[in-house]
CSV table of C-alpha atoms in Angstrom, one decimal:
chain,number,residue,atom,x,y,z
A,1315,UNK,CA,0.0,0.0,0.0
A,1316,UNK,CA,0.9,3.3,-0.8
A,1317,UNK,CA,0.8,5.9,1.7
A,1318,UNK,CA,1.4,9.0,0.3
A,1319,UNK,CA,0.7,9.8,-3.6
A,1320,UNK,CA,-0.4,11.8,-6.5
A,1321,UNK,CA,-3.8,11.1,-8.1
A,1322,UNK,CA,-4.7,12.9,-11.3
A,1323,UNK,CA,-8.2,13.2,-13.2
A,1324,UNK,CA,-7.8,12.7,-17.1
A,1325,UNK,CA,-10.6,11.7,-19.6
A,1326,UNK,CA,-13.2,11.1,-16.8
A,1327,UNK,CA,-10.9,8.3,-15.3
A,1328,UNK,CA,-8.7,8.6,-11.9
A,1329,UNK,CA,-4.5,7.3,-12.2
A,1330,UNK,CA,-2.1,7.4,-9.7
A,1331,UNK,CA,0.3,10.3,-11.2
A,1332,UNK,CA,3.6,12.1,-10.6
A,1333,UNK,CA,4.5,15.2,-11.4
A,1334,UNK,CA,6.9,16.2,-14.0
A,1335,UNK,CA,8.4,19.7,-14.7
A,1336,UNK,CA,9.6,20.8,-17.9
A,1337,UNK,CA,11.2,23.8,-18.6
A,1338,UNK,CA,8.0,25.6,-20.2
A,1339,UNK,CA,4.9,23.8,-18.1
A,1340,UNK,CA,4.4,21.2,-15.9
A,1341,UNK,CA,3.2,17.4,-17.5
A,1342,UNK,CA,2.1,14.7,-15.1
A,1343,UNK,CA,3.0,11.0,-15.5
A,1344,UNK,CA,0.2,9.0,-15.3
A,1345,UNK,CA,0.0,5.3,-14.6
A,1346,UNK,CA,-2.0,2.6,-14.8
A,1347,UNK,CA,-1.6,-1.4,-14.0
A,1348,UNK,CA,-3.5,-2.6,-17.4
A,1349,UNK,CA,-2.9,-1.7,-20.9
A,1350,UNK,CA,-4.5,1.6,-21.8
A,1351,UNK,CA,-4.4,3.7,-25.5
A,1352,UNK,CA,-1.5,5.9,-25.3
A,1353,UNK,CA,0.0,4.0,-22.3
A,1354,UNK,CA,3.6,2.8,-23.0
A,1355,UNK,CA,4.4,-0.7,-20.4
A,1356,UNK,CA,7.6,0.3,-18.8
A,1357,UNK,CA,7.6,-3.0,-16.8
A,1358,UNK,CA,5.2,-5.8,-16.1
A,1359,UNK,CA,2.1,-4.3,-14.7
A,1360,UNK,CA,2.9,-0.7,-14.6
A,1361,UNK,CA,2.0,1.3,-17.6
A,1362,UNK,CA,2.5,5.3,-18.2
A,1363,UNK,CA,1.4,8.3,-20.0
A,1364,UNK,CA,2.7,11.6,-19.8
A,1365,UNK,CA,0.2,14.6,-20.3
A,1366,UNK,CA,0.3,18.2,-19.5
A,1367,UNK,CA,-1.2,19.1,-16.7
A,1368,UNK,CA,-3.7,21.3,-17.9
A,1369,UNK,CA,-5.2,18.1,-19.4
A,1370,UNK,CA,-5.7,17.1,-16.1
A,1371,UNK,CA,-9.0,17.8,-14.6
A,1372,UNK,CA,-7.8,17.1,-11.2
A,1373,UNK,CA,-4.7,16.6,-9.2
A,1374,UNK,CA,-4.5,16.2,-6.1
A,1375,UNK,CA,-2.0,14.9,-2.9
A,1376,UNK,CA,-3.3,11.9,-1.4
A,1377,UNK,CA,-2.1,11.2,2.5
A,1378,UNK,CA,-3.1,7.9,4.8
A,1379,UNK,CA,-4.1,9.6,8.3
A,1380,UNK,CA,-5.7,8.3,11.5
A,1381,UNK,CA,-5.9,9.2,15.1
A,1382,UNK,CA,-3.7,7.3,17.7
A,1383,UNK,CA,-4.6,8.4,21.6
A,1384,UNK,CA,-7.0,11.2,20.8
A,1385,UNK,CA,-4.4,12.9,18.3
A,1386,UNK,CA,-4.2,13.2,14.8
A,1387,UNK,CA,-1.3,11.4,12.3
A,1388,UNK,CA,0.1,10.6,9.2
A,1389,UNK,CA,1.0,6.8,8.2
A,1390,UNK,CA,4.1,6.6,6.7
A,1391,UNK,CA,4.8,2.9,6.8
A,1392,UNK,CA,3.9,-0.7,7.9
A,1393,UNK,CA,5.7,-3.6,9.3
A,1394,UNK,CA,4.6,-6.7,11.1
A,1395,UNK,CA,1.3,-5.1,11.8
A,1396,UNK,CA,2.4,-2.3,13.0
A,1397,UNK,CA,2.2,1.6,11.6
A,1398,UNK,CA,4.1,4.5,11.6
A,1399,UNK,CA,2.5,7.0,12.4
A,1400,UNK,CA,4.3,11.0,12.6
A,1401,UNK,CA,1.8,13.5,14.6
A,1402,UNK,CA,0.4,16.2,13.2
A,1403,UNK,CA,-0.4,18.0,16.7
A,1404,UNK,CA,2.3,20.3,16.5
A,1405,UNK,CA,3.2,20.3,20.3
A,1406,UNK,CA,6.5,19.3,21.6
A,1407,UNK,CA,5.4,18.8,24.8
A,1408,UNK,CA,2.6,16.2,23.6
A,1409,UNK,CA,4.4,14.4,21.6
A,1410,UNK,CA,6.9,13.6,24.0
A,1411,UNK,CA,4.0,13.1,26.5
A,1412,UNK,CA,2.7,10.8,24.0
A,1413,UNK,CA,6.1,8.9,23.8
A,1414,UNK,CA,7.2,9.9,20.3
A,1415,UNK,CA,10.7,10.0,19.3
A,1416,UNK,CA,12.0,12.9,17.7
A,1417,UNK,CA,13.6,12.2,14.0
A,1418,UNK,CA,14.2,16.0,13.8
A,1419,UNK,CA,13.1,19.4,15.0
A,1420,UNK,CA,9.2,19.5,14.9
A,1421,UNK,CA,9.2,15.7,13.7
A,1422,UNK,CA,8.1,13.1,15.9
A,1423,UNK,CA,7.0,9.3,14.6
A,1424,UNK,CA,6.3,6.0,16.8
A,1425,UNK,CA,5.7,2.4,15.5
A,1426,UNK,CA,2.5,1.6,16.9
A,1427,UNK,CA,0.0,-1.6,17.1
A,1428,UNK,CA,-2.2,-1.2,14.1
A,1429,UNK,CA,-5.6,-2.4,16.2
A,1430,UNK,CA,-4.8,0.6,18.5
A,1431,UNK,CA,-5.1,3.1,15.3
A,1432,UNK,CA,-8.7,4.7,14.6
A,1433,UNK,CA,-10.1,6.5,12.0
A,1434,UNK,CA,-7.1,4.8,9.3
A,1435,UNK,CA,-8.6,7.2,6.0
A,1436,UNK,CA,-7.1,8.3,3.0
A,1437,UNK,CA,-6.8,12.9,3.3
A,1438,UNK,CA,-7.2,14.5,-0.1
A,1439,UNK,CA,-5.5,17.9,-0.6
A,1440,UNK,CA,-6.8,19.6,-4.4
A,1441,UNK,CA,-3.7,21.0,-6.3
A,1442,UNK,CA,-5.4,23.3,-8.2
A,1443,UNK,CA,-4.2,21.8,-12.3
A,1444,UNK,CA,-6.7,24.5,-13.5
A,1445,UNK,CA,-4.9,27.0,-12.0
A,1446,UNK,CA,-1.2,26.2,-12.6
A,1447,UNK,CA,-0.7,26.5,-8.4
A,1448,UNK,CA,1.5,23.8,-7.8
């Protein structure tokens, strides 16, 4: 599973996507597991188009978050059944309250249990293709 990623709107259909500047405008790579028109297979499974951007309909940022003892976080990975999780709360002093190790100023992750995680949902952020604010 993928916990962070770009998801683009093109031709009425949703792809998982990345970014791609060029020196004049910004194209997105779009991909898809099955064999599509225009997509090129670049290895088994995994197929791609590039378009410009302002083909897209839609782009948007794509987080995993949940809430872990009453506070808010992102998932970043997981191992064995367990997440990792990096709070969003913004407080030192919580996060260390919480027991959160600090990876580096203002960023604090913990592997957790994942059956003590609620509220595990994908957060969409719009990017605004219509508008060029990337």
């Amino acid at each position: 599973m993928s916990w962070h990623f770009y998801r683009a709107r093109w031709q009425g259909a949703d792809y998982v996507a990345s970014p791609e500047p060029h020196s004049l405008e910004l194209w997105i790579r779009l991909r898809s597991p099955e064999p599509a028109d225009g997509f090129e297979e670049v290895e088994p499974g995994c197929h791609v188009r590039p378009v410009p951007a302002s083909e897209c309909a839609a782009l948007d940022f794509v987080t995993t978050v949940c809430t872990w003892r009453g506070e808010r976080f992102h998932v970043h990975d997981e191992r064995d059944g367990r997440l990792l999780l990096e709070y969003l709360g913004g407080s030192a002093p919580a996060a260390v309250e919480l027991g959160l190790e600090r990876v580096e100023r203002g960023v604090y992750r913990l592997w957790v249990p994942r059956a003590e995680v609620t509220d595990l949902h994908e957060h969409t952020e719009p990017l605004n293709v219509g508008k060029q604010h990337f």
